[in-house]
Backbone as numpy.savetxt, mean C-alpha at the origin, in Angstrom:
# Nx Ny Nz CAx CAy CAz Cx Cy Cz
-27.08 -0.76 3.71 -25.75 -0.47 3.19 -24.66 -1.17 4.01
-24.86 -1.27 5.32 -23.88 -1.96 6.17 -23.81 -3.44 5.79
-24.95 -4.05 5.57 -24.97 -5.46 5.18 -24.33 -5.64 3.80
-24.62 -4.71 2.90 -24.10 -4.79 1.53 -22.58 -4.66 1.51
-22.05 -3.85 2.43 -20.60 -3.64 2.51 -19.90 -4.79 3.22
-20.68 -5.77 3.70 -20.08 -6.92 4.36 -19.70 -6.69 5.80
-20.23 -5.62 6.41 -19.90 -5.31 7.80 -20.52 -6.34 8.73
-21.78 -6.66 8.49 -22.51 -7.60 9.35 -23.84 -7.92 8.67
-24.55 -8.92 9.21 -25.89 -9.21 8.72 -26.80 -8.03 9.07
-27.98 -8.00 8.47 -28.92 -6.90 8.76 -29.26 -6.85 10.25
-29.52 -8.02 10.85 -29.88 -8.06 12.27 -28.72 -7.56 13.13
-27.50 -8.03 12.81 -26.33 -7.61 13.60 -26.07 -6.11 13.40
-26.32 -5.62 12.18 -26.12 -4.19 11.91 -27.08 -3.35 12.75
-28.31 -3.84 12.90 -29.29 -3.12 13.74 -28.80 -3.04 15.19
-28.22 -4.13 15.67 -27.69 -4.13 17.04 -26.52 -3.18 17.17
-25.68 -3.09 16.12 -24.53 -2.17 16.15 -25.02 -0.72 16.19
-26.09 -0.44 15.45 -26.67 0.92 15.46 -27.21 1.24 16.86
-27.95 0.29 17.45 -28.48 0.48 18.81 -27.37 0.73 19.83
-26.20 0.11 19.59 -25.08 0.24 20.52 -24.27 1.52 20.31
-24.64 2.30 19.29 -23.92 3.56 19.05 -22.56 3.37 18.40
-22.40 2.26 17.66 -21.10 1.97 17.04 -21.00 2.51 15.61
-22.09 3.05 15.08 -22.13 3.50 13.69 -22.19 5.03 13.65
-21.34 5.58 12.77 -21.25 7.04 12.63 -21.48 7.38 11.16
-22.30 8.37 10.89 -22.51 8.84 9.52 -22.19 10.34 9.48
-21.23 10.70 8.63 -20.81 12.10 8.50 -20.46 12.72 9.86
-19.76 11.94 10.69 -19.28 12.46 11.96 -20.27 12.43 13.11
-21.48 11.90 12.87 -22.52 11.90 13.91 -22.92 10.45 14.21
-22.95 10.07 15.49 -23.41 8.73 15.88 -24.89 8.59 15.51
-25.22 7.48 14.85 -26.59 7.24 14.40 -27.21 6.12 15.24
-28.39 6.39 15.81 -29.11 5.35 16.56 -30.48 5.06 15.93
-30.78 5.78 14.86 -32.08 5.61 14.20 -31.99 4.47 13.19
-32.90 3.49 13.31 -32.93 2.38 12.36 -33.54 2.84 11.03
-33.00 2.32 9.92 -33.58 2.61 8.62 -33.27 3.99 8.08
-32.24 4.65 8.62 -31.85 5.96 8.11 -31.42 5.84 6.65
-31.94 6.71 5.80 -31.57 6.68 4.38 -30.33 7.53 4.15
-29.37 6.97 3.38 -28.14 7.72 3.10 -27.82 7.63 1.61
-26.96 8.52 1.15 -26.46 8.47 -0.22 -25.07 7.83 -0.17
-24.91 6.60 -0.68 -23.62 5.92 -0.58 -22.50 6.63 -1.33
-22.87 7.51 -2.27 -21.84 8.24 -3.03 -21.19 9.33 -2.19
-21.92 9.86 -1.22 -21.39 11.02 -0.48 -21.25 10.78 1.02
-22.02 9.86 1.60 -21.99 9.66 3.05 -20.68 9.03 3.49
-20.13 9.53 4.60 -18.93 8.94 5.20 -19.39 8.11 6.40
-19.29 6.78 6.26 -19.77 5.86 7.30 -18.58 5.25 8.02
-18.64 5.24 9.35 -17.59 4.60 10.14 -18.21 3.61 11.13
-17.53 2.47 11.28 -17.92 1.47 12.28 -16.77 1.39 13.28
-17.06 1.69 14.54 -16.01 1.71 15.57 -14.84 2.59 15.13
-15.16 3.68 14.43 -14.13 4.63 14.02 -13.42 4.32 12.72
-13.68 3.12 12.13 -13.02 2.74 10.88 -13.97 2.96 9.71
-13.50 3.66 8.70 -14.37 4.00 7.57 -14.77 2.76 6.77
-16.02 2.76 6.32 -16.56 1.67 5.49 -16.83 2.24 4.11
-16.33 1.55 3.08 -16.59 1.97 1.70 -17.72 1.11 1.16
-18.79 1.75 0.71 -19.98 0.99 0.31 -20.36 1.14 -1.16
-19.53 1.85 -1.94 -19.88 2.01 -3.34 -19.61 0.72 -4.11
-20.62 0.27 -4.85 -20.55 -1.02 -5.54 -19.35 -1.15 -6.47
-19.09 -0.07 -7.20 -18.17 -0.19 -8.33 -16.70 -0.10 -7.93
-16.42 0.20 -6.67 -15.04 0.40 -6.28 -14.31 -0.92 -6.08
-13.06 -0.96 -6.58 -12.23 -2.17 -6.51 -10.92 -1.81 -5.83
-10.50 -2.64 -4.88 -9.25 -2.41 -4.15 -8.51 -3.75 -4.08
-7.38 -3.82 -4.76 -6.65 -5.09 -4.87 -5.20 -4.93 -4.43
-4.66 -5.99 -3.83 -3.24 -6.06 -3.51 -2.62 -7.09 -4.46
-1.55 -6.69 -5.12 -0.82 -7.56 -6.04 0.59 -7.76 -5.53
1.08 -9.00 -5.60 2.50 -9.23 -5.39 3.14 -9.22 -6.77
3.72 -8.07 -7.13 4.32 -7.93 -8.47 5.57 -8.81 -8.56
5.63 -9.70 -9.54 6.82 -10.55 -9.66 8.04 -9.75 -10.13
9.20 -10.22 -9.75 10.44 -9.64 -10.26 10.49 -9.82 -11.77
10.95 -8.80 -12.49 11.05 -8.87 -13.95 9.83 -8.36 -14.68
8.77 -8.00 -13.93 7.54 -7.49 -14.54 7.49 -5.96 -14.43
6.91 -5.32 -15.44 6.80 -3.86 -15.48 5.57 -3.39 -14.69
5.71 -2.26 -14.00 4.57 -1.67 -13.26 3.74 -0.79 -14.19
3.24 -1.37 -15.26 2.44 -0.63 -16.23 1.25 -1.49 -16.63
0.23 -0.85 -17.20 -0.96 -1.60 -17.63 -0.77 -2.18 -19.04
0.22 -1.67 -19.78 0.57 -2.25 -21.08 2.04 -1.93 -21.34
2.67 -2.68 -22.24 4.08 -2.45 -22.53 4.33 -2.54 -24.02
4.85 -1.44 -24.59 5.06 -1.37 -26.04 6.05 -2.41 -26.53
6.96 -2.82 -25.64 8.00 -3.77 -26.05 7.58 -5.22 -25.81
6.33 -5.42 -25.35 5.84 -6.77 -25.17 6.36 -7.48 -23.93
6.95 -6.69 -23.02 7.44 -7.31 -21.78 6.27 -7.59 -20.84
6.40 -8.60 -19.96 5.30 -8.88 -19.02 5.05 -7.68 -18.11
3.77 -7.37 -17.88 3.44 -6.19 -17.09 2.21 -6.47 -16.23
1.95 -5.55 -15.29 0.82 -5.68 -14.37 -0.50 -5.84 -15.12
-0.62 -5.14 -16.25 -1.85 -5.22 -17.05 -2.18 -6.64 -17.50
-1.14 -7.48 -17.68 -1.38 -8.86 -18.07 -2.12 -9.63 -16.97
-1.79 -9.31 -15.71 -2.36 -10.04 -14.58 -3.84 -9.70 -14.38
-4.21 -8.45 -14.71 -5.61 -8.03 -14.51 -6.36 -7.90 -15.83
-5.82 -8.52 -16.88 -6.42 -8.37 -18.22 -7.89 -8.75 -18.25
-8.26 -9.84 -17.56 -9.66 -10.27 -17.59 -10.57 -9.24 -16.93
-10.10 -8.66 -15.84 -10.90 -7.64 -15.16 -11.09 -6.41 -16.05
-10.00 -6.01 -16.73 -10.08 -4.83 -17.61 -11.02 -5.12 -18.78
-10.92 -6.33 -19.34 -11.81 -6.73 -20.44 -13.26 -6.70 -20.00
-13.49 -7.04 -18.71 -14.86 -7.06 -18.18 -15.37 -5.66 -17.84
-14.53 -4.63 -18.06 -14.99 -3.26 -17.88 -14.45 -2.54 -16.67
-13.61 -3.20 -15.85 -13.02 -2.49 -14.71 -11.87 -1.62 -15.20
-11.90 -0.35 -14.80 -10.83 0.57 -15.20 -9.85 0.69 -14.03
-8.87 -0.18 -14.00 -7.94 -0.23 -12.87 -6.67 0.55 -13.19
-6.08 1.12 -12.14 -4.74 1.69 -12.29 -3.94 1.37 -11.04
-2.62 1.37 -11.20 -1.74 1.02 -10.09 -1.38 2.27 -9.29
-1.23 2.08 -7.99 -0.88 3.19 -7.10 0.64 3.21 -6.98
1.28 4.15 -7.68 2.74 4.20 -7.68 3.32 3.07 -8.53
4.63 2.87 -8.38 5.33 1.89 -9.20 6.35 1.12 -8.37
6.77 -0.01 -8.91 7.96 -0.71 -8.46 8.81 -0.94 -9.69
10.13 -0.76 -9.59 10.94 -1.00 -10.79 10.91 -2.49 -11.12
11.28 -2.82 -12.35 11.12 -4.19 -12.85 11.85 -5.21 -11.98
13.01 -4.84 -11.43 13.81 -5.78 -10.65 13.32 -5.93 -9.21
12.31 -5.16 -8.83 11.80 -5.23 -7.45 10.49 -6.01 -7.43
10.40 -6.92 -6.46 9.18 -7.71 -6.25 8.37 -7.03 -5.15
7.08 -7.39 -5.05 6.36 -6.99 -3.86 5.03 -6.28 -4.06
4.59 -5.64 -2.98 3.23 -5.13 -2.88 2.99 -3.91 -3.77
1.95 -4.03 -4.59 1.49 -2.93 -5.44 -0.03 -2.91 -5.30
-0.60 -1.74 -5.07 -2.06 -1.63 -4.94 -2.66 -1.25 -6.29
-3.82 -1.84 -6.59 -4.57 -1.53 -7.81 -5.98 -1.15 -7.41
-6.49 -0.08 -8.02 -7.83 0.38 -7.66 -8.41 1.19 -8.81
-9.72 1.46 -8.72 -10.34 2.43 -9.63 -10.85 3.63 -8.83
-10.40 3.75 -7.58 -10.75 4.87 -6.71 -9.70 5.96 -6.90
-9.99 6.87 -7.81 -9.00 7.88 -8.21 -8.53 8.77 -7.08
-9.45 9.21 -6.23 -9.08 10.13 -5.16 -8.16 9.44 -4.15
-8.48 8.21 -3.79 -7.62 7.47 -2.86 -6.23 7.27 -3.47
-6.18 6.85 -4.73 -4.90 6.61 -5.39 -4.05 7.88 -5.42
-4.70 9.00 -5.76 -3.98 10.28 -5.84 -3.37 10.64 -4.48
-4.15 10.48 -3.43 -3.65 10.85 -2.11 -2.56 9.91 -1.62
-2.70 8.62 -1.92 -1.67 7.66 -1.50 -0.33 7.98 -2.15
-0.36 8.50 -3.36 0.89 8.83 -4.07 1.42 10.22 -3.73
0.59 11.06 -3.12 1.00 12.45 -2.86 1.92 12.50 -1.64
3.09 13.13 -1.79 4.06 13.13 -0.67 3.55 13.80 0.60
2.56 14.69 0.50 2.12 15.41 1.69 1.45 14.50 2.71
0.94 13.32 2.27 0.26 12.42 3.21 1.23 11.44 3.88
2.47 11.38 3.36 3.54 10.62 3.99 3.13 9.19 4.37
2.54 8.47 3.42 2.20 7.07 3.66 3.48 6.24 3.55
3.78 5.49 4.58 5.06 4.77 4.63 5.04 3.52 3.74
6.22 3.16 3.26 6.42 1.90 2.54 7.56 1.15 3.21
7.40 -0.17 3.32 8.41 -1.00 3.99 9.01 -1.97 2.98
10.34 -2.08 3.00 11.06 -2.94 2.06 12.01 -3.86 2.82
12.19 -5.07 2.29 13.27 -5.96 2.72 14.29 -5.97 1.60
15.54 -5.65 1.95 16.60 -5.58 0.94 17.75 -6.49 1.32
18.22 -7.29 0.36 19.47 -8.02 0.52 20.56 -7.15 -0.12
21.61 -6.87 0.64 22.65 -5.95 0.16 24.02 -6.61 0.24
24.94 -6.12 -0.56 26.33 -6.55 -0.48 26.98 -5.94 0.75
27.84 -6.71 1.41 28.57 -6.20 2.56 27.86 -6.48 3.87
28.62 -6.56 4.93 28.06 -6.79 6.27 27.81 -5.43 6.92
26.55 -5.10 7.10 26.14 -3.75 7.51 26.42 -3.53 9.00
27.08 -2.43 9.29 27.25 -1.97 10.67 26.04 -1.10 11.01
25.14 -1.63 11.82 23.87 -0.95 12.08 24.07 0.46 12.62
25.00 0.62 13.56 25.16 1.94 14.21 25.58 3.00 13.21
26.53 2.65 12.35 27.04 3.64 11.39 26.03 3.89 10.27
25.60 2.79 9.63 24.71 2.92 8.46 23.33 3.43 8.88
22.81 2.92 9.99 21.50 3.36 10.47 21.47 4.85 10.73
22.54 5.36 11.37 22.60 6.82 11.66 22.67 7.62 10.37
23.49 7.15 9.41 23.60 7.85 8.13 22.25 7.96 7.43
21.54 6.82 7.39 20.27 6.79 6.65 19.17 7.56 7.36
19.17 7.54 8.70 18.14 8.31 9.43 18.43 9.80 9.40
19.71 10.16 9.41 20.08 11.59 9.33 19.86 12.13 7.93
20.02 11.25 6.93 19.83 11.65 5.54 21.13 11.76 4.79
21.11 11.39 3.52 22.28 11.54 2.67 21.90 12.33 1.42
22.88 12.91 0.79 22.65 13.75 -0.38 22.68 12.88 -1.63
21.58 12.89 -2.38 21.52 12.20 -3.67 21.56 13.24 -4.79
21.64 12.76 -6.04 21.76 13.71 -7.15 20.55 14.60 -7.30
19.38 14.16 -6.80 18.17 14.98 -6.90 17.73 15.51 -5.53
18.70 15.64 -4.61 18.39 16.24 -3.31 18.54 15.25 -2.17
18.47 15.75 -0.94 18.66 14.89 0.23 17.50 13.90 0.40
17.79 12.76 1.03 16.77 11.75 1.31 17.17 11.01 2.58
16.15 10.52 3.30 16.43 9.75 4.51 15.34 8.72 4.73
15.60 7.79 5.65 14.62 6.75 5.97 13.93 7.11 7.28
12.75 6.51 7.49 12.04 6.67 8.77 12.55 5.65 9.79
12.80 4.42 9.30 13.32 3.35 10.18 14.29 2.50 9.39
15.25 1.92 10.09 16.22 1.03 9.46 16.58 -0.06 10.45
16.45 -1.33 10.05 16.74 -2.46 10.93 17.60 -3.46 10.17
18.67 -3.94 10.81 19.48 -5.02 10.25 18.92 -6.33 10.78
18.48 -7.22 9.88 17.85 -8.48 10.28 18.82 -9.65 10.30
19.71 -9.71 9.31 20.68 -10.81 9.24 21.98 -10.29 8.64
23.12 -10.82 9.13 24.43 -10.46 8.58 25.26 -11.73 8.48
25.95 -11.91 7.35 26.83 -13.06 7.23 27.21 -13.34 5.80
28.39 -13.97 5.62 28.88 -14.37 4.28 28.94 -13.20 3.31
29.30 -12.03 3.83 29.48 -10.87 2.95 28.20 -10.23 2.48
27.06 -10.62 3.08 25.78 -10.01 2.70 24.99 -9.66 3.95
23.96 -8.82 3.79 23.09 -8.46 4.91 21.65 -8.36 4.41
20.72 -8.70 5.31 19.29 -8.50 5.04 18.83 -7.37 5.95
18.27 -6.32 5.34 17.86 -5.15 6.11 16.42 -4.79 5.81
15.78 -4.13 6.78 14.43 -3.60 6.58 14.50 -2.08 6.54
13.88 -1.50 5.53 13.88 -0.05 5.35 12.43 0.44 5.31
12.12 1.44 6.13 10.79 2.07 6.10 10.98 3.53 5.75
10.26 4.01 4.73 10.35 5.42 4.33 9.07 5.82 3.63
8.86 7.13 3.50 7.66 7.59 2.80 8.01 8.32 1.51
9.27 8.25 1.13 9.73 8.82 -0.14 9.14 8.04 -1.31
8.90 8.71 -2.43 8.39 8.02 -3.60 9.25 8.20 -4.84
10.46 8.76 -4.65 11.31 9.00 -5.83 11.79 7.68 -6.45
12.12 7.75 -7.73 12.52 6.56 -8.49 13.76 5.91 -7.88
13.69 4.58 -7.72 14.82 3.78 -7.22 15.36 4.29 -5.88
14.51 4.90 -5.06 15.00 5.58 -3.87 15.68 4.63 -2.89
15.14 3.45 -2.68 15.75 2.51 -1.72 17.11 2.04 -2.24
17.16 1.69 -3.51 18.42 1.25 -4.10 19.48 2.36 -4.04
19.06 3.58 -4.33 20.03 4.70 -4.34 20.52 5.02 -2.94
19.62 4.97 -1.96 20.03 5.25 -0.57 21.03 4.22 -0.08
20.75 2.93 -0.32 21.64 1.89 0.18 22.97 1.88 -0.57
22.93 2.14 -1.87 24.18 2.27 -2.62 24.99 3.46 -2.10
24.28 4.52 -1.69 24.94 5.73 -1.20 25.69 5.54 0.10
25.33 4.49 0.86 26.06 4.21 2.11 26.95 2.98 1.93
27.22 2.61 0.66 28.19 1.56 0.39 27.67 0.15 0.42
26.36 -0.04 0.32 25.79 -1.38 0.36 24.78 -1.56 -0.78
25.27 -1.82 -2.00 24.36 -1.99 -3.15 23.37 -3.13 -2.94
22.16 -2.92 -3.44 21.07 -3.91 -3.31 21.23 -5.02 -4.34
21.07 -6.26 -3.89 21.05 -7.39 -4.82 19.65 -7.97 -4.98
18.77 -7.75 -4.00 17.37 -8.20 -4.10 16.52 -7.29 -3.24
15.31 -6.96 -3.74 14.46 -5.99 -3.04 12.99 -6.41 -3.14
12.30 -6.40 -2.00 10.87 -6.74 -1.94 10.15 -5.68 -1.11
9.05 -5.14 -1.63 8.22 -4.24 -0.83 7.18 -5.08 -0.10
7.15 -4.95 1.23 6.28 -5.81 2.05 5.05 -5.09 2.57
5.09 -3.76 2.69 3.95 -3.01 3.25 3.78 -1.67 2.52
2.53 -1.25 2.38 2.18 0.14 2.04 1.26 0.59 3.15
1.73 1.52 3.98 0.97 1.88 5.17 0.74 0.64 6.01
-0.51 0.37 6.34 -0.84 -0.79 7.17 -1.15 -2.04 6.34
-1.13 -1.93 5.01 -1.43 -3.08 4.15 -0.18 -3.94 4.00
-0.31 -5.22 4.32 0.83 -6.13 4.32 0.74 -7.13 3.17
1.89 -7.45 2.60 1.96 -8.48 1.55 1.70 -9.86 2.13
2.17 -10.09 3.35 1.97 -11.39 4.00 2.62 -12.50 3.20
1.93 -13.63 3.09 2.48 -14.79 2.37 1.94 -14.90 0.95
1.47 -13.78 0.41 0.92 -13.78 -0.95 2.02 -14.12 -1.97
1.75 -15.04 -2.86 2.75 -15.49 -3.83 2.89 -14.47 -4.97
4.10 -14.38 -5.59 4.29 -13.48 -6.73 3.27 -13.77 -7.84
2.70 -12.70 -8.40 1.75 -12.83 -9.49 0.31 -13.01 -9.06
0.06 -13.07 -7.73 -1.32 -13.27 -7.26 -1.94 -11.96 -6.79
-3.27 -11.93 -6.88 -4.08 -10.78 -6.45 -4.94 -11.19 -5.26
-5.24 -10.24 -4.40 -6.28 -10.47 -3.39 -7.03 -9.16 -3.19
-8.31 -9.29 -2.90 -9.13 -8.11 -2.61 -8.84 -7.65 -1.19
-8.68 -6.34 -1.01 -8.46 -5.82 0.34 -9.73 -5.96 1.17
-9.55 -6.22 2.45 -10.68 -6.33 3.37 -11.21 -4.96 3.77
-12.39 -4.97 4.36 -13.05 -3.72 4.76 -12.17 -2.90 5.70
-11.57 -3.53 6.69 -10.73 -2.80 7.64 -9.50 -2.22 6.95
-8.93 -2.98 6.01 -7.74 -2.49 5.30 -8.07 -1.24 4.49
-9.21 -1.27 3.79 -9.61 -0.10 2.99 -9.85 1.09 3.91
-10.52 0.84 5.04 -10.79 1.91 6.00 -9.52 2.55 6.51
-8.50 1.73 6.76 -7.24 2.27 7.27 -6.50 3.08 6.21
-6.62 2.67 4.94 -6.01 3.46 3.86 -6.69 4.83 3.79
-8.02 4.83 3.87 -8.75 6.09 3.86 -8.32 6.99 5.02
-8.18 6.37 6.18 -7.78 7.12 7.37 -6.39 7.73 7.19
-5.49 6.96 6.57 -4.10 7.40 6.40 -3.99 8.65 5.52
-4.97 8.83 4.63 -4.91 9.99 3.71 -6.06 10.96 3.97
-6.62 10.88 5.18 -7.64 11.86 5.64 -8.87 11.90 4.76
-9.34 10.75 4.31 -10.58 10.71 3.52 -11.74 10.28 4.42
């Protein structure tokens, strides 16, 4: 199963077991050839969970600006479903983890792992999201940062950020980084508008430890073993 999951070759996996680096259901395993049920066993390598079920798919998409975060669109607008149409036709039942509004570009996760998706979207697990926003006005970090960290009152209740950084200021605009674990609709745009700096461009760069990196808009990539393990860890799976 370790070789199948891409952890290491069979020979290297045997050495990892001998070294006590493999854990099954919370117990270090040193026995070679131990039989496990991949559907139920929780396997960790150096503390990071390994997902070994064949049918599971974990993808990172850079959603382009102007595209809908839906698998189909009644009005014929471009949507996420168009990008993964071939996979869906081939029998993969994918769904997106949360949404990005049409005007926002950036990282969106797609999977068929229902339990992971549910937990990533559930507010109790507080998985952070990081955004880069271009806003109108030259932001005073001390004033705006304090307002956003302390929290402001929105029409559907108070909201605040976990971190706020001003990256660039000039020519009547600012580039800022916002980290928060809120999932309410248009939350970043509403927070920044609420402190007097409306958003003109918005990109989501991270979900938890998963980074968009230099992935181009409209492209997909499969998450690596370590990335999937960290997502599982973030939601206590």
